[in-house]
CSV table of C-alpha atoms in Angstrom, one decimal:
chain,number,residue,atom,x,y,z
A,1,MET,CA,-28.6,-4.7,-0.9
A,2,GLU,CA,-29.2,-8.6,-2.1
A,3,MET,CA,-26.3,-9.9,-3.2
A,4,LEU,CA,-25.5,-14.0,-3.9
A,5,LYS,CA,-27.9,-16.2,-1.9
A,6,ASP,CA,-25.9,-19.2,-2.1
A,7,ILE,CA,-22.5,-17.3,-1.1
A,8,LYS,CA,-20.4,-20.3,0.5
A,9,LYS,CA,-17.9,-18.8,3.0
A,10,MET,CA,-18.5,-15.5,2.4
A,11,ASP,CA,-20.0,-13.1,5.4
A,12,LYS,CA,-23.1,-11.8,3.5
A,13,ASP,CA,-23.0,-8.6,5.5
A,14,TYR,CA,-19.0,-7.5,4.6
A,15,LEU,CA,-20.1,-8.0,1.0
A,16,ASP,CA,-22.8,-5.9,0.3
A,17,LYS,CA,-20.9,-3.2,2.2
A,18,ILE,CA,-18.0,-3.4,0.1
A,19,PHE,CA,-20.1,-3.4,-2.8
A,20,VAL,CA,-22.4,-0.1,-1.7
A,21,GLU,CA,-19.1,1.8,-1.2
A,22,LEU,CA,-17.5,0.4,-4.1
A,23,GLU,CA,-21.3,1.2,-6.3
A,24,LYS,CA,-21.3,5.2,-4.6
A,25,GLY,CA,-17.9,5.8,-5.7
A,26,MET,CA,-18.2,4.8,-9.4
A,27,LYS,CA,-21.6,7.0,-9.7
A,28,LEU,CA,-18.6,10.1,-9.6
A,29,SER,CA,-16.3,10.9,-12.4
A,30,LYS,CA,-13.8,11.9,-10.1
A,31,CYS,CA,-13.4,8.0,-8.7
A,32,ARG,CA,-13.9,6.5,-12.2
A,33,LYS,CA,-10.6,8.9,-12.8
A,34,CYS,CA,-8.7,8.2,-9.3
A,35,GLY,CA,-5.7,5.6,-8.5
A,36,CYS,CA,-7.6,5.0,-4.8
A,37,MET,CA,-11.0,3.1,-7.2
A,38,GLN,CA,-8.2,1.4,-9.6
A,39,GLY,CA,-5.9,0.6,-6.6
A,40,ALA,CA,-9.4,-0.9,-4.8
A,41,LEU,CA,-10.9,-2.8,-7.5
A,42,ASP,CA,-7.3,-4.9,-8.6
A,43,GLU,CA,-7.0,-5.3,-5.0
A,44,LEU,CA,-10.9,-6.9,-5.0
A,45,GLU,CA,-10.5,-8.8,-8.5
A,46,ALA,CA,-7.1,-10.7,-7.4
A,47,PHE,CA,-8.4,-11.6,-4.5
A,48,PHE,CA,-12.0,-13.3,-5.9
A,49,GLU,CA,-10.6,-13.9,-9.5
A,50,GLU,CA,-8.5,-17.0,-7.7
A,51,LYS,CA,-12.5,-18.0,-6.2
A,52,SER,CA,-14.2,-17.5,-9.3
A,53,ALA,CA,-15.4,-20.7,-9.4
A,54,ASP,CA,-17.3,-19.8,-6.2
A,55,TYR,CA,-18.0,-15.8,-6.4
A,56,GLU,CA,-18.4,-15.6,-10.8
A,57,ASP,CA,-20.9,-13.2,-10.3
A,58,ILE,CA,-18.7,-10.8,-7.7
A,59,PHE,CA,-15.8,-11.3,-10.1
A,60,VAL,CA,-17.8,-10.4,-13.0
A,61,LYS,CA,-18.9,-7.5,-11.1
A,62,LEU,CA,-16.0,-5.7,-10.8
A,63,ARG,CA,-14.8,-6.5,-14.0
A,64,LYS,CA,-17.9,-4.5,-15.3
A,65,PHE,CA,-16.7,-1.5,-12.4
A,66,LYS,CA,-13.1,-2.1,-14.1
A,67,ASN,CA,-14.4,-1.9,-17.6
A,68,ASP,CA,-16.7,1.6,-16.7
A,69,MET,CA,-13.2,3.1,-15.5
A,70,HIS,CA,-11.9,6.8,-16.9
A,71,SER,CA,-7.8,6.8,-17.6
A,72,ARG,CA,-6.6,7.7,-14.7
A,73,GLU,CA,-5.6,11.6,-14.1
A,74,TYR,CA,-4.2,11.1,-9.7
A,75,ASN,CA,-3.9,8.9,-7.3
A,76,CYS,CA,-5.2,10.7,-4.6
A,77,LEU,CA,-7.9,13.3,-4.6
A,78,GLY,CA,-7.7,13.3,-0.1
A,79,CYS,CA,-12.1,13.1,-0.4
A,80,GLU,CA,-13.5,14.1,2.9
A,81,TYR,CA,-14.8,10.4,2.5
A,82,CYS,CA,-13.5,7.8,0.2
A,83,TYR,CA,-15.5,5.0,-1.2
A,84,PRO,CA,-12.7,2.5,-1.9
A,85,ALA,CA,-10.8,3.1,1.2
A,86,VAL,CA,-13.6,2.7,3.0
A,87,ALA,CA,-15.0,-0.3,0.4
A,88,VAL,CA,-10.8,-1.7,1.4
A,89,ASN,CA,-11.5,-1.8,5.3
A,90,HIS,CA,-14.2,-3.6,5.1
A,91,PHE,CA,-13.0,-6.3,2.5
A,92,ASN,CA,-9.9,-6.5,5.1
A,93,SER,CA,-12.3,-6.9,8.0
A,94,PHE,CA,-13.5,-9.6,6.0
A,95,LEU,CA,-10.1,-11.7,5.3
A,96,ASN,CA,-9.5,-11.4,9.2
A,97,ASP,CA,-13.0,-13.0,10.2
A,98,GLU,CA,-12.0,-15.7,7.4
A,99,LYS,CA,-8.4,-15.9,9.3
A,100,LEU,CA,-7.5,-15.4,6.1
A,101,ASN,CA,-5.3,-13.0,7.0
A,102,SER,CA,-4.5,-14.4,11.0
A,103,HIS,CA,-1.6,-13.3,12.4
A,104,GLU,CA,-1.8,-17.0,14.7
A,105,ASN,CA,1.2,-18.8,12.7
A,106,ASP,CA,3.0,-15.3,13.2
A,107,ASN,CA,6.8,-16.4,14.3
A,108,CYS,CA,8.6,-13.3,15.5
A,109,SER,CA,12.2,-15.5,15.0
A,110,ASP,CA,11.6,-15.1,11.6
A,111,ASN,CA,11.9,-11.6,11.3
A,112,ARG,CA,15.2,-11.4,13.1
A,113,ASN,CA,17.8,-10.9,9.3
A,114,LYS,CA,15.7,-8.1,8.0
A,115,SER,CA,17.3,-4.6,7.8
A,116,TRP,CA,16.3,-1.5,9.0
A,117,PRO,CA,13.9,0.3,8.4
A,118,PHE,CA,12.2,-3.3,8.8
A,119,VAL,CA,9.1,-2.5,6.1
A,120,PRO,CA,10.1,-0.4,3.1
A,121,GLY,CA,9.1,2.7,1.8
A,122,GLU,CA,8.9,5.8,0.7
A,123,TYR,CA,11.3,7.1,4.1
A,124,TYR,CA,14.5,9.0,4.4
A,125,ALA,CA,16.3,7.5,7.2
A,126,PHE,CA,19.3,8.7,9.5
A,127,CYS,CA,19.2,6.5,12.6
A,128,GLU,CA,22.4,4.3,13.0
A,129,GLY,CA,21.1,3.3,15.9
A,130,SER,CA,21.7,5.7,19.0
A,131,GLY,CA,21.5,9.5,19.5
A,132,CYS,CA,18.3,9.8,17.2
A,133,PRO,CA,14.9,9.9,19.6
A,134,VAL,CA,12.6,11.6,16.8
A,135,ALA,CA,10.3,10.1,14.0
A,136,VAL,CA,8.5,12.8,11.7
A,137,SER,CA,5.3,11.7,10.0
A,138,THR,CA,4.5,14.2,7.2
A,139,LEU,CA,1.2,12.8,6.4
A,140,SER,CA,0.1,13.1,2.8
A,141,ASP,CA,3.1,16.0,2.2
A,142,ALA,CA,5.8,14.2,0.7
A,143,GLU,CA,7.4,17.6,-0.5
A,144,LEU,CA,7.7,18.4,3.1
A,145,ALA,CA,9.5,14.7,4.2
A,146,GLU,CA,11.5,15.5,1.6
A,147,LYS,CA,12.5,19.3,2.5
A,148,LEU,CA,13.4,18.1,6.1
A,149,ALA,CA,15.5,15.1,5.1
A,150,LEU,CA,17.8,18.0,3.2
A,151,ARG,CA,17.8,19.9,6.0
A,152,LYS,CA,19.4,16.9,8.0
A,153,PRO,CA,18.6,18.0,11.5
A,154,ALA,CA,20.2,16.5,14.9
A,155,LYS,CA,18.8,13.9,16.4
A,156,LEU,CA,16.1,13.0,13.5
A,157,CYS,CA,15.8,9.1,12.7
A,158,ILE,CA,13.5,8.9,10.0
A,159,VAL,CA,10.9,10.8,8.5
A,160,GLY,CA,8.4,10.4,5.7
A,161,LYS,CA,4.6,10.8,4.2
A,162,THR,CA,1.8,8.3,6.0
A,163,GLU,CA,-0.8,8.4,3.4
A,164,THR,CA,-3.3,5.8,4.5
A,165,GLU,CA,-5.0,5.1,7.4
A,166,ASN,CA,-4.5,1.0,7.9
A,167,ILE,CA,-1.4,0.3,5.7
A,168,GLY,CA,0.3,3.1,6.0
A,169,VAL,CA,-0.1,3.6,10.2
A,170,GLU,CA,1.1,-0.3,9.7
A,171,LYS,CA,4.4,0.7,8.2
A,172,VAL,CA,5.2,3.3,11.4
A,173,VAL,CA,4.5,1.5,14.3
A,174,LYS,CA,6.2,-1.6,12.5
A,175,ASN,CA,9.4,0.8,12.2
A,176,ILE,CA,9.2,2.7,15.3
A,177,ILE,CA,9.2,-0.6,17.3
A,178,THR,CA,11.8,-2.5,15.6
A,179,ASN,CA,14.2,0.6,16.9
A,180,PRO,CA,14.3,1.3,20.1
A,181,THR,CA,16.4,4.8,19.7
A,182,ILE,CA,13.0,5.9,18.3
A,183,ARG,CA,10.6,7.7,21.6
A,184,PHE,CA,8.4,10.6,20.0
A,185,LEU,CA,6.5,10.8,16.7
A,186,LEU,CA,5.8,14.4,15.1
A,187,LEU,CA,2.9,14.4,12.8
A,188,ALA,CA,3.2,17.4,11.0
A,189,GLY,CA,1.8,18.5,7.3
A,190,LYS,CA,-1.3,18.6,5.4
A,191,GLU,CA,-3.6,15.7,6.6
A,192,SER,CA,-5.6,13.5,4.2
A,193,ARG,CA,-9.4,13.9,4.2
A,194,GLY,CA,-10.1,11.1,2.6
A,195,HIS,CA,-8.0,9.0,5.1
A,196,GLN,CA,-7.0,11.2,8.3
A,197,SER,CA,-4.0,8.8,8.9
A,198,GLY,CA,-2.3,11.4,11.5
A,199,ARG,CA,-5.7,11.4,13.3
A,200,HIS,CA,-5.4,7.6,13.6
A,201,LEU,CA,-1.6,7.4,14.8
A,202,TYR,CA,-2.9,9.8,16.7
A,203,CYS,CA,-5.8,7.6,18.3
A,204,LEU,CA,-3.8,5.0,18.1
A,205,TRP,CA,-1.3,5.7,20.4
A,206,LYS,CA,-4.0,7.4,23.2
A,207,ASN,CA,-6.2,5.2,23.1
A,208,GLY,CA,-4.9,1.3,21.2
A,209,VAL,CA,-7.7,-0.9,19.4
A,210,ASP,CA,-10.8,-2.8,20.2
A,211,GLU,CA,-11.4,-6.8,20.6
A,212,ASN,CA,-11.3,-6.5,16.2
A,213,MET,CA,-7.9,-4.7,16.3
A,214,LYS,CA,-9.7,-1.4,15.0
A,215,ILE,CA,-8.3,1.9,16.7
A,216,LYS,CA,-10.1,3.2,19.1
A,217,MET,CA,-11.7,7.1,18.0
A,218,GLY,CA,-14.8,7.2,19.6
A,219,ASP,CA,-17.7,8.4,16.7
A,220,HIS,CA,-15.8,8.2,14.3
A,221,LYS,CA,-15.7,5.5,11.6
A,222,SER,CA,-11.7,3.9,11.8
A,223,SER,CA,-10.1,0.9,10.2
A,224,ARG,CA,-8.9,-2.4,10.8
A,225,LEU,CA,-5.1,-2.9,11.3
A,226,SER,CA,-5.0,-6.4,9.8
A,227,ASN,CA,-0.7,-6.5,9.9
A,228,LEU,CA,-0.7,-6.0,13.8
A,229,THR,CA,-0.6,-7.9,16.5
A,230,LEU,CA,-2.4,-6.3,19.8
A,231,GLN,CA,1.5,-6.9,21.2
A,232,GLU,CA,2.8,-4.7,18.3
A,233,VAL,CA,0.0,-2.3,19.1
A,234,GLU,CA,1.2,-2.0,22.8
A,235,ALA,CA,4.6,-2.3,22.3
A,236,PHE,CA,4.5,1.4,20.2
A,237,ARG,CA,2.2,2.7,22.7
A,238,ARG,CA,4.5,2.4,25.2
A,239,GLN,CA,7.9,3.4,23.4
A,240,VAL,CA,6.9,6.6,22.3
A,241,GLU,CA,4.8,10.2,23.0
A,242,VAL,CA,2.6,11.1,20.0
A,243,ILE,CA,3.0,15.1,19.0
A,244,ASP,CA,0.6,16.2,17.4
A,245,MET,CA,1.8,19.7,15.1
A,246,THR,CA,-1.1,18.5,12.2
A,247,GLY,CA,-1.1,20.8,9.7
A,248,CYS,CA,1.7,22.5,10.3
A,249,GLU,CA,4.1,22.9,6.7
A,250,GLN,CA,6.4,25.3,8.3
A,251,GLU,CA,9.9,23.4,8.4
A,252,GLU,CA,11.7,25.4,10.8
A,253,GLU,CA,8.7,25.4,13.4
A,254,ILE,CA,8.6,21.4,13.2
A,255,LEU,CA,13.0,21.6,13.3
A,256,SER,CA,12.7,23.5,16.6
A,257,LYS,CA,9.8,21.0,18.0
A,258,ILE,CA,13.0,18.2,17.5
A,259,HIS,CA,15.1,20.0,19.2
A,260,GLU,CA,12.9,20.7,21.8
A,261,ILE,CA,11.2,17.7,22.4
A,262,SER,CA,14.6,15.8,21.9
A,263,GLN,CA,16.6,17.5,24.5
A,264,ASP,CA,14.3,15.6,26.7
A,265,VAL,CA,16.6,12.5,26.3
A,266,GLY,CA,19.8,11.2,26.9
A,267,LYS,CA,22.6,11.0,24.9
A,268,THR,CA,21.7,7.4,24.3
A,269,CYS,CA,18.2,7.5,23.7
A,270,CYS,CA,17.1,4.0,24.7
A,271,CYS,CA,18.1,2.8,28.1
A,272,GLU,CA,18.5,-0.9,28.0
A,273,THR,CA,16.2,-1.8,31.0
A,274,GLU,CA,13.5,0.2,29.9
A,275,CYS,CA,13.1,-0.4,26.0
A,276,ALA,CA,14.3,-4.5,25.9
A,277,GLU,CA,11.3,-5.2,27.0
A,278,ASN,CA,10.0,-3.4,23.3
A,279,ILE,CA,12.2,-4.7,20.9
A,280,LEU,CA,9.8,-7.4,19.1
A,281,TYR,CA,12.5,-8.1,15.9
A,282,LYS,CA,15.8,-8.0,16.3
A,283,VAL,CA,17.1,-6.2,13.4
A,284,GLU,CA,20.6,-7.4,11.9
A,285,ASP,CA,22.9,-6.0,9.2
A,286,ILE,CA,22.2,-8.1,5.6
A,287,PRO,CA,24.8,-7.1,3.4
A,288,ALA,CA,24.5,-5.6,0.1
A,289,ILE,CA,24.2,-7.6,-3.1
A,290,ASN,CA,25.4,-5.6,-6.1
A,291,ALA,CA,23.5,-5.5,-9.2
A,292,VAL,CA,25.0,-6.8,-12.2
A,293,LYS,CA,23.0,-6.8,-15.6
A,294,SER,CA,21.8,-10.0,-17.4
A,295,SER,CA,23.5,-10.4,-21.3
A,296,ASN,CA,19.5,-11.7,-22.2
A,297,VAL,CA,16.4,-12.9,-21.6
A,298,GLU,CA,15.6,-16.3,-21.1
A,299,LEU,CA,13.3,-17.3,-24.2
A,300,ASP,CA,9.9,-18.6,-22.0
A,301,GLU,CA,7.7,-21.7,-23.1
A,302,ALA,CA,5.1,-19.8,-22.6
A,303,GLY,CA,5.6,-17.5,-25.6
A,304,TYR,CA,6.5,-13.7,-26.4
A,305,PHE,CA,4.7,-10.5,-26.3
A,306,VAL,CA,4.5,-7.9,-29.0
A,307,ILE,CA,3.6,-4.1,-27.3
A,308,PHE,CA,2.2,-1.3,-28.6
A,309,THR,CA,0.5,2.2,-27.5
A,310,GLU,CA,-2.6,4.0,-28.8
A,311,PRO,CA,-1.9,7.3,-27.4
A,312,GLU,CA,-5.7,9.0,-28.5
A,313,ARG,CA,-6.8,7.2,-25.9
A,314,LYS,CA,-4.2,6.2,-23.7
A,315,ARG,CA,-4.4,2.4,-24.5
A,316,ILE,CA,-1.7,0.1,-24.0
A,317,PHE,CA,-1.8,-3.4,-26.3
A,318,VAL,CA,-0.1,-6.9,-25.6
A,319,GLU,CA,-0.3,-9.6,-28.0
A,320,HIS,CA,0.7,-12.7,-26.8
A,321,TYR,CA,2.8,-14.9,-29.3
A,322,SER,CA,3.8,-18.6,-29.7
A,323,TYR,CA,7.2,-19.2,-31.4
A,324,GLU,CA,5.6,-20.6,-34.6
A,325,ASN,CA,4.2,-16.9,-34.7
A,326,GLU,CA,0.5,-17.9,-33.6
A,327,LEU,CA,-1.4,-15.2,-31.9
A,328,LEU,CA,-2.5,-17.0,-28.4
A,329,ASN,CA,-3.5,-14.2,-26.4
A,330,THR,CA,-4.6,-10.3,-26.0
A,331,VAL,CA,-5.2,-7.7,-23.4
A,332,GLU,CA,-5.3,-4.2,-23.2
A,333,GLY,CA,-5.8,-1.4,-20.7
A,334,ASN,CA,-4.8,2.0,-19.5
A,335,ASP,CA,-2.2,1.1,-16.8
A,336,ALA,CA,1.0,-0.8,-16.5
A,337,LYS,CA,0.0,-2.5,-13.3
A,338,SER,CA,-3.6,-4.1,-14.7
A,339,ILE,CA,-2.1,-5.6,-17.5
A,340,TYR,CA,1.1,-7.1,-15.4
A,341,HIS,CA,-1.3,-8.7,-12.9
A,342,THR,CA,-3.5,-9.9,-15.7
A,343,VAL,CA,-0.6,-11.3,-17.7
A,344,ILE,CA,1.2,-13.2,-14.1
A,345,ARG,CA,-2.7,-14.4,-13.2
A,346,LYS,CA,-3.5,-15.9,-16.6
A,347,GLY,CA,0.0,-17.6,-16.7
A,348,TRP,CA,1.5,-16.5,-19.7
A,349,LEU,CA,5.0,-16.1,-18.0
A,350,THR,CA,7.1,-18.5,-16.5
A,351,HIS,CA,10.7,-17.1,-16.5
A,352,LEU,CA,11.3,-14.1,-13.9
A,353,SER,CA,13.9,-12.8,-16.7
A,354,HIS,CA,10.6,-12.7,-19.2
A,355,ALA,CA,8.3,-11.0,-15.9
A,356,ALA,CA,11.3,-8.2,-15.3
A,357,TYR,CA,11.2,-7.6,-18.6
A,358,LEU,CA,7.3,-7.2,-19.4
A,359,GLY,CA,7.4,-5.0,-16.4
A,360,GLU,CA,9.9,-2.8,-18.0
A,361,GLU,CA,8.4,-2.4,-21.0
A,362,LEU,CA,5.1,-1.6,-20.0
A,363,ALA,CA,6.1,1.0,-17.7
A,364,LYS,CA,7.6,2.5,-20.2
A,365,ALA,CA,4.2,2.0,-22.6
A,366,GLU,CA,2.3,3.9,-19.7
A,367,LEU,CA,4.7,6.6,-19.6
A,368,SER,CA,5.1,6.7,-22.9
A,369,ASN,CA,1.3,7.7,-22.7
A,370,GLU,CA,1.5,10.2,-20.5
A,371,LEU,CA,4.2,12.3,-21.6
A,372,GLY,CA,3.5,12.0,-25.0
A,373,PHE,CA,6.8,10.2,-26.4
A,374,LYS,CA,6.9,7.9,-28.6
A,375,TYR,CA,6.8,3.9,-27.5
A,376,LEU,CA,9.6,1.5,-29.2
A,377,GLN,CA,9.7,-1.7,-27.7
A,378,GLU,CA,13.0,-3.0,-27.1
A,379,GLY,CA,13.6,-6.9,-27.6
A,380,ALA,CA,14.3,-8.8,-25.2
């Protein structure tokens, strides 16, 4: 596939790989309704729009893909081969090679004031620093994670899902190496066929990564861990043992295994001399700030917005007006995120309070289309 011949600062091989995967996916009706494809197109569009002067043809092609998308019907189908996920992996590889996402200037001391879990996400955390040696990933099964959290078994430090083989795996690693009490990572629940996060986690622990930060998985294609360093990966591999119960959805079996593996660990899960070397970040408590509702949204010099919906087509429309009531811009889409990001990129917001207000209203508008209730915009 021949793309642009005059590409500057762009690795043509990666670009070709990205669009090969996207084009294959866009030929499938299921992909055009899927959150995986929507998310991939949003990420790529945001990157190339900022560089549209150099990559105009690419940006136009991405816009065409987005216009060909249908209303989103599901977040992820767990397909055996996920075209947008592979495309994003190629994109992340390009970013690494261009050093746009490198760790060369990372400074661990900048992270020392983070609370734990170090990386936020859809987790249930119970550990307060001692006596909790087990972390559980339920892979794509969020319901199983909730059930285990409600049981709150002794020795369980944290439980949650891990759906993706790149960002999801990275979050697991960072949260484990910032809590030295964790000595076991138990994999359970349904594996996502399209992403295989469980297999990636197990192979990461067993085999490590190559010089390109790709997980060593034999002949199987693996993702690049763009947001981890080799030091972090090796700390993870030294700190924990990964227990593979992938496919097990029985609460009692999982609880029994948690009890069994935690018996080999003393009252304190980590001796100071052995695990101190693995602590890459010093985690300190951050005082909680109570949220206080503001009475009004500040007037935004850039203008105001009128939002309305078309439920039959599940469309959201936003009109941007000056304070002289002159229509300045219009934007429409099927989901709040796309519209919100478009408004931000266009520079139509100048106040944070106005941005928060718009985000809240767009979320309500999208929900009204999904659930069938009438959307009415609240005054700012």
